[in-house]
Amino acid sequence: MSKNLRINSSKYIDQTNRISFIFNGKKYYGYKGDTLASSLLANDLHLVGRSFKYHRPRGIMTAGSEEPNAIVQLHKNTSRTEPNVRATEIEIYDGLEASSQNCWPSVNFDIGGINNLLSPILPAGFYYKTFMWPASFWKNYEYFIRKSAGLGKSPTKADPDIYEHKYIHCDVLVIGSGISGIMAAKTAAKNKLKTLLIEEKPNLGGSTIYQNSEYFKINNQTSSSWLEKEINEVKKIENLEIKTRTSVAASYGYNFLLARENLTDHLPIEHRKNKARHRLLKIRAKKVIFATGSIERPLIFDNNDRPGILLSSAIKRYADFFGVACGEKNILFTNNDTVYETAISLIQKGINIEAIIDNREEPDSKLLYEVEKNNIKIFKGYTIIDTSGYKRINKISIMQLSKDGQNVVGSKISLSCDCLGISGGWTPAVHLFTQSGGKLKFREEDEVFIPNIAPSNQLSVGACNGDLSLDEILINTQNSLKKFFNIKNTDYDNLEKLSSTNKSKRNIWLLPSDKVLGKTKSFVDYQNDATAKDIKLALREGFRSIEHVKRYTTTGMGTDQGKLGNMHALGIISETTGTKMGELGTTTFRPPYTPLTFGTIVGRNVGEYFDIFRKTPIHDWHVEHKAEFENVGQWKRAWYYPKKNENMYQAIQRESKAARDSAGILDASTLGKIDIQGTDASEFLNRVYTNAWSKLAVGKCRYGLMLNEDGMVYDDGVTTRLEENRYIMTTTTGGAANVIGKLEDYLQTEWPELDVYLTSVTDHFATVSVCGPNSKKIVSEVIPNLDLSDESFPHMSFKNAKIGKINCRVMRISFTGELSYEINVQANYGKSVWEKCMEAGKDFNITPYGTETMHLLRAEKGFIIVGQDTDATMTPIDLQMDWIVSKKKYDFIGKRSLYRSDTIRDDRKQLVGLLTENPNEVLEEGAQIVADINKSPIEMLGHVTSSYYSPNLKKSIALGVVRGGKNMMGQKLIIPMEKKNINVTVADPVFLDKENKRLNA
Amino acid sequence: MFVINCPYCGEREQSEFKAGGEAHIVRPKQPTELSDDEWAEYLFMRKNIKGIQFERWNHIHGCRKWFNMIRDTSNDEIKAVYKMGDEPPKI
Ligand SMILES: [Zn+2]
C-alpha cells in the first residue's frame, strides 16, 4: 500500500497543494483536484467497501455519479456524518474522514462475508420467502436483518449545516457541459437567450476535455484543446450563467427542474462556517436541453465484481484527468471500440497493458490497429469466464466464444492482472428525459434506448441522444440546435472533424461460462448484489413484468438506481422470455437522479420553521399562563392550563367544574369566520344549510349544519344576521378554508345568479367566550352599558357594543350548555379584552379553559364535533339531528342524498350516548363496540368517538356510533379491550340539562 | 409542476391552484325529482379520461376564482383555460 500510482502531472491536479485525509482510520495523501476515489487509487487502494447482501469486497468501479460500489460514510459519529457518499464524487479536502460501509469489524475482515458462502441459500426473494412464517417470528428476524443490512448509518445528531432554496427562471437550461452541452449553451446564449448551464462535476468539459488522442480531432486540433477554447469563450458570455458541482435531481413537467448546487462539500470543515452547504435550485426554464452524456456498460460474467475491476472509461479518466494509473498489470475486456481509446491513453502515459480481450471476432478498427502496433496481445472472439482474487483481482480466465456467442469453446487460458477494465458499450443517460415524460425508442443496431418523443420545448443532444461518436455528436448537435432555436447558423456549421470510432459491437447481455449459471456470480446490480442467476430465477418463478422482476430481485433499487446494470437486466429478461427489448419497456427512472440529503430538501424549513402555525391574538397570554397547546389545523390552541403539580386529567376536571359552577373563559378566536353580504345572502344560506334561514331576524343567531352533496355532514357553526343583507358565519377551526372554498364553488359555478359576496375574516377578530352562571355579571362589568337582560338580549341573539372606544360584537351563544357570551373584537384588542374579562371575573373564580375542557363540556350536552364524532359517512339523521333538517325547503346541498336507498337504511351507524356499568371506568376513544363477544368472527357494531369522566355528573360519559344504535336505547353492549371487556349501556347522547335550563341560569 | 394561466391573473405555479374534478357537470335544478340512479349519475359518475379532459380548477391561493381547463391527461398538456359559464373553445 506504499505504492504510488500517480503517473504524471495533470493540469487538473494541483501537485503543489498536497492534502491529507483519513480513510478507515489511516492517513493518506492526495492533491487538490482529486476525488476520494482518485486519491485512493493513486495509493493503490481499490478495496473500499463490502456489498449489501453477500458482503463481498468491492472496489471503485467508475469515475462518476453512477458509482455503485465505492460508497462511503463521511465523518463517522459526528453531526456531519453522511452515508452512501460516492467516493468518485467527493472531492478531498484537508481533514476529510471517510470509512467503508457494510462491514464489521473492518473492510478487510468482515464477519458478514459469511453471507457470500451462504449465497446458495440467499437467492432472489430470499427475505420474502424465508421470513414470512410464522408471522410472530418476524420481530426476531427483523432484528438480525436490520443489524446486518442497511447502507451506512444515518446521523443521530442535528445537522449543523445551513441549506437554502432558490428559484431560477431562464430561457434555456442546458444540463451537462460535455462537448454537446457547451455547443448548446454557447448557441443559446449567443442568440441572446438567458441561459443556465449546469454541470455536476467541478469542471466543465465532460469526457472530451481530456480526449488528447490524435485520433479524434476538430479543426485539426485535439478535441480537448478545441473544447477548451470553446469553454473559455463560453465563460465570457454575459447572459450565460454556469453552475458547476450542481446535479439536476429531478425533471418534472412544464420544464420545472430541481438541482442541488453543492457549495461547501469540497471545503475543509473549518471553512464552512456560516456558509450554505447545498442550495436547492428550483428552475423553471422556457427550454431545456439535455446534454447528460452516456454511461458505460459493464459486462456480465462470473465474478465480475472484484476490486480492481473498473469501467474502461473510468480507467481512462483516472489516467488522463487525474494522472493516476489504476493498476500496473492492466487487462481490458470489451465488446466494442471504447477500450482502445483507453488503451491509447495508457500507452501514451506508459502504463502497462497485459492484454486486451475483445469478444468481436474480426473487429476492423483504426484504434485497434494502433494498439496492436504496440505489441499488445489482443484475444479476438474471446470472453472472460471467471476471475480470481478475493480483495483485489489477480487473475482472469478466458475462453473462445462459439460463433453464436452462447457458449465457450476450446481451452481455458489464465492471465494475471491487478486491474481489469471492462466495456459493454454505452447507455445514453436518458433518466432526466424520461422523468419529465419523454418517450424512448429502442435502437436495434447497438441495443440502446434513445429519446423518441419529447415535448417541443425540450431537446436531447450528444451521447444522451444516442450520438456516440465524435462526428455524430458534432453534426447532429449543430443540426438539432438550429431546428430547436429556429436559427440559420451556428458556430459549428463547418467544422473539420476526425473521428475514428468503429461502431461495431458484439452485444451479449450475459456472457457464457464453462460453468452452469447456478454456479456463477455474475453481478447485474452491484450495489444490491443481484445476479443474472437471480433474474433468471425470478422469471422461472413466474415474474414477467420488468417492474416485478426489479422488485423481486431488487435490481436497480439501490442508491444508484442501477445506472450500470439495468440494461443488462432488461436484456437477460428479453433473451430468456423471447420478448423484444423494445416491447419490454424500461423501468421508470425516478427522481432524484443522485441522492439528496434531507437538509437540501427542507432548506430553511427546519426547527420552528418546519411547518406554518397560526397563533391567536391572545396566544402570548396562554404562553405566560403555562398553557399546554394542541395543534388544530394550522392553529396552536390552548389545550389546558395545568396548575402546579396538576396532570392533564386533573386540570381538565378542575376547569370543567369551574365553568359550570361559576365561570370559564375560552379563546375561540380560531373558529372560521366568513362575512356574507348581498341581497341574496338569506337565499344562499337556505341553500347551503339544512335548516331554514329566511325568517331569521336581524340580530339573531342560528346553528347550522352543512352537508356535502352526498348528504354527509361537512361542517357546522353558528351564523348571525348582522344586517338585512349581511351575515357572519362561523365554521369549525379546521374546516374554515374548505368551507369558504366550497361556498365559492357553488356561488361561482352553480348559482352565479345570486348576489352574494364572501370574505374570510377569521383573522380579523379575536373571540373571547365567557361562560357559566356568573358570566352575565362578568360581561356586564366589562361592557357596562350593554343591556344583558334576558328580555333584551336572549339566548341566540347578538348586539353591537363598545368597550371604551373599542367596537365589539357580542353573541349570546353557547357550545357548553351554560349561559355564555362571545365577545368579538378587532384582533389586536383581543388580549386586552381577555385580560379585562379575567380581571372582572376574579371574584367569580373565572377559569381559563382549553380545547379539552371545551370538548368535555359539549360532550356532557351531547353536542357533536364534526370530524371527531363524525367522519364522512354520517348524515344528520345518523346523528339523531333530524330536527335541523328542513322538510319544507325545496332543495339544499345534500338534501336529495338524504333519502337515497343507502342513507335511509335503519342499520346505519348512528350516534348514541354510552354509559359504563362502572361509572369510574372511562372508555378509550376509538375502541370497538360489539354486542356478542362469543360470536366468531366478532361483529363490530361501531366505535367510541368521544369519552370523558364528567366532574359535573360524577360519572364516565361517552359518545359513539353504533349500527342501528337509535333503536338500541337501554341495550347492553360490550367494549372489548386488551385485558378486559367493559360493559356499557346505550343512552341518550344528551347527558346533562336536557331541558336547557342552564342557558338562562 | 404545471404553469397554469389563470383567466383572471395570468400564469402562475400549479401550487397556487386546486383541482376540482370534471367540468360541465351541471347540478340538477330539481334534485328531488330525480330517481336514485339519476342522482347517483350526477353525484358519483366521472369519466376519468386518459387524453383530453375538461376540468375545473380553483385559483385557491390567488383570486379564488373557479375556471375550466382542457387538459391532456396523458401528457399534462394544458390545451386551454376559460371562464366558468363560457363555451369551451374548439381545440
Ligand atoms: Zn387567479
PDB file of C-alpha atoms in Angstrom, chain A residues 886-978:
ATOM      1  CA  SER A 886     -85.897  21.286   6.985  1.00  0.00           C
ATOM      2  CA  LYS A 887     -88.716  19.293   5.461  1.00  0.00           C
ATOM      3  CA  LYS A 888     -90.170  22.355   3.820  1.00  0.00           C
ATOM      4  CA  LYS A 889     -87.198  23.575   1.848  1.00  0.00           C
ATOM      5  CA  TYR A 890     -87.288  22.518  -1.773  1.00  0.00           C
ATOM      6  CA  ASP A 891     -83.566  21.992  -2.007  1.00  0.00           C
ATOM      7  CA  PHE A 892     -80.275  22.422  -0.163  1.00  0.00           C
ATOM      8  CA  ILE A 893     -76.824  20.913  -0.657  1.00  0.00           C
ATOM      9  CA  GLY A 894     -77.118  17.220   0.117  1.00  0.00           C
ATOM     10  CA  LYS A 895     -80.883  17.085   0.513  1.00  0.00           C
ATOM     11  CA  ARG A 896     -81.540  14.597  -2.268  1.00  0.00           C
ATOM     12  CA  SER A 897     -78.939  12.246  -0.838  1.00  0.00           C
ATOM     13  CA  LEU A 898     -80.750  12.023   2.491  1.00  0.00           C
ATOM     14  CA  TYR A 899     -83.289   9.645   1.013  1.00  0.00           C
ATOM     15  CA  ARG A 900     -81.106   7.538  -1.223  1.00  0.00           C
ATOM     16  CA  SER A 901     -81.647   3.822  -0.626  1.00  0.00           C
ATOM     17  CA  ASP A 902     -78.394   3.709   1.278  1.00  0.00           C
ATOM     18  CA  THR A 903     -78.924   6.713   3.529  1.00  0.00           C
ATOM     19  CA  ILE A 904     -82.383   5.608   4.697  1.00  0.00           C
ATOM     20  CA  ARG A 905     -81.216   2.226   5.923  1.00  0.00           C
ATOM     21  CA  ASP A 906     -82.103   1.610   9.570  1.00  0.00           C
ATOM     22  CA  ASP A 907     -78.884  -0.213  10.273  1.00  0.00           C
ATOM     23  CA  ARG A 908     -76.535   2.673   9.520  1.00  0.00           C
ATOM     24  CA  LYS A 909     -74.122   3.667  12.218  1.00  0.00           C
ATOM     25  CA  GLN A 910     -75.869   6.181  14.433  1.00  0.00           C
ATOM     26  CA  LEU A 911     -74.679   8.450  17.202  1.00  0.00           C
ATOM     27  CA  VAL A 912     -75.633   7.364  20.705  1.00  0.00           C
ATOM     28  CA  GLY A 913     -74.582   8.005  24.266  1.00  0.00           C
ATOM     29  CA  LEU A 914     -72.739   5.283  26.143  1.00  0.00           C
ATOM     30  CA  LEU A 915     -72.690   4.827  29.921  1.00  0.00           C
ATOM     31  CA  THR A 916     -70.315   2.399  31.548  1.00  0.00           C
ATOM     32  CA  GLU A 917     -71.564  -0.095  34.102  1.00  0.00           C
ATOM     33  CA  ASN A 918     -68.809   1.098  36.393  1.00  0.00           C
ATOM     34  CA  PRO A 919     -69.216   4.899  36.477  1.00  0.00           C
ATOM     35  CA  ASN A 920     -65.491   5.356  37.108  1.00  0.00           C
ATOM     36  CA  GLU A 921     -64.443   3.437  34.015  1.00  0.00           C
ATOM     37  CA  VAL A 922     -63.528   5.817  31.174  1.00  0.00           C
ATOM     38  CA  LEU A 923     -63.639   4.313  27.689  1.00  0.00           C
ATOM     39  CA  GLU A 924     -60.903   4.708  25.164  1.00  0.00           C
ATOM     40  CA  GLU A 925     -61.802   6.823  22.162  1.00  0.00           C
ATOM     41  CA  GLY A 926     -61.672   4.658  19.070  1.00  0.00           C
ATOM     42  CA  ALA A 927     -62.467   1.458  20.980  1.00  0.00           C
ATOM     43  CA  GLN A 928     -64.661  -1.015  19.133  1.00  0.00           C
ATOM     44  CA  ILE A 929     -68.237  -1.702  20.214  1.00  0.00           C
ATOM     45  CA  VAL A 930     -69.715  -5.200  19.997  1.00  0.00           C
ATOM     46  CA  ALA A 931     -72.863  -6.955  21.140  1.00  0.00           C
ATOM     47  CA  ASP A 932     -71.802 -10.568  21.233  1.00  0.00           C
ATOM     48  CA  ILE A 933     -68.291 -11.352  22.375  1.00  0.00           C
ATOM     49  CA  ASN A 934     -68.616 -15.079  21.706  1.00  0.00           C
ATOM     50  CA  LYS A 935     -69.551 -14.836  18.083  1.00  0.00           C
ATOM     51  CA  SER A 936     -66.717 -15.637  15.705  1.00  0.00           C
ATOM     52  CA  PRO A 937     -65.689 -13.523  13.955  1.00  0.00           C
ATOM     53  CA  ILE A 938     -66.855 -10.864  16.367  1.00  0.00           C
ATOM     54  CA  GLU A 939     -69.217  -8.441  14.695  1.00  0.00           C
ATOM     55  CA  MET A 940     -68.094  -4.859  15.094  1.00  0.00           C
ATOM     56  CA  LEU A 941     -71.062  -2.574  15.589  1.00  0.00           C
ATOM     57  CA  GLY A 942     -69.230   0.711  15.815  1.00  0.00           C
ATOM     58  CA  HIS A 943     -66.737   2.639  17.878  1.00  0.00           C
ATOM     59  CA  VAL A 944     -66.400   5.163  20.680  1.00  0.00           C
ATOM     60  CA  THR A 945     -65.979   8.694  19.289  1.00  0.00           C
ATOM     61  CA  SER A 946     -65.750  10.827  22.461  1.00  0.00           C
ATOM     62  CA  SER A 947     -65.159   9.779  26.043  1.00  0.00           C
ATOM     63  CA  TYR A 948     -64.577  11.660  29.300  1.00  0.00           C
ATOM     64  CA  TYR A 949     -65.015  11.492  33.020  1.00  0.00           C
ATOM     65  CA  SER A 950     -67.592  14.174  33.742  1.00  0.00           C
ATOM     66  CA  PRO A 951     -66.838  16.009  37.013  1.00  0.00           C
ATOM     67  CA  ASN A 952     -70.260  17.625  36.841  1.00  0.00           C
ATOM     68  CA  LEU A 953     -72.156  14.338  36.523  1.00  0.00           C
ATOM     69  CA  LYS A 954     -69.570  12.428  38.544  1.00  0.00           C
ATOM     70  CA  LYS A 955     -69.526   9.576  36.063  1.00  0.00           C
ATOM     71  CA  SER A 956     -67.963   8.430  32.861  1.00  0.00           C
ATOM     72  CA  ILE A 957     -69.747   9.513  29.691  1.00  0.00           C
ATOM     73  CA  ALA A 958     -69.112   8.672  26.070  1.00  0.00           C
ATOM     74  CA  LEU A 959     -70.462   9.178  22.592  1.00  0.00           C
ATOM     75  CA  GLY A 960     -70.166   6.528  19.967  1.00  0.00           C
ATOM     76  CA  VAL A 961     -71.514   5.425  16.639  1.00  0.00           C
ATOM     77  CA  VAL A 962     -73.344   2.105  16.703  1.00  0.00           C
ATOM     78  CA  ARG A 963     -75.024   0.252  13.886  1.00  0.00           C
ATOM     79  CA  GLY A 964     -78.755   0.683  14.359  1.00  0.00           C
ATOM     80  CA  GLY A 965     -77.960   2.490  17.631  1.00  0.00           C
ATOM     81  CA  LYS A 966     -81.069   4.689  17.561  1.00  0.00           C
ATOM     82  CA  ASN A 967     -83.265   1.731  18.363  1.00  0.00           C
ATOM     83  CA  MET A 968     -80.966   0.263  20.983  1.00  0.00           C
ATOM     84  CA  MET A 969     -81.663   2.696  23.796  1.00  0.00           C
ATOM     85  CA  GLY A 970     -81.064   0.952  27.142  1.00  0.00           C
ATOM     86  CA  GLN A 971     -79.458  -2.052  25.496  1.00  0.00           C
ATOM     87  CA  LYS A 972     -76.251  -3.541  26.927  1.00  0.00           C
ATOM     88  CA  LEU A 973     -73.153  -3.612  24.700  1.00  0.00           C
ATOM     89  CA  ILE A 974     -69.534  -4.559  25.213  1.00  0.00           C
ATOM     90  CA  ILE A 975     -66.300  -2.710  24.616  1.00  0.00           C
ATOM     91  CA  PRO A 976     -63.640  -5.424  24.304  1.00  0.00           C
ATOM     92  CA  MET A 977     -60.251  -4.172  25.418  1.00  0.00           C
ATOM     93  CA  GLU A 978     -56.906  -5.911  25.506  1.00  0.00           C
TER      94      GLU A 978
END
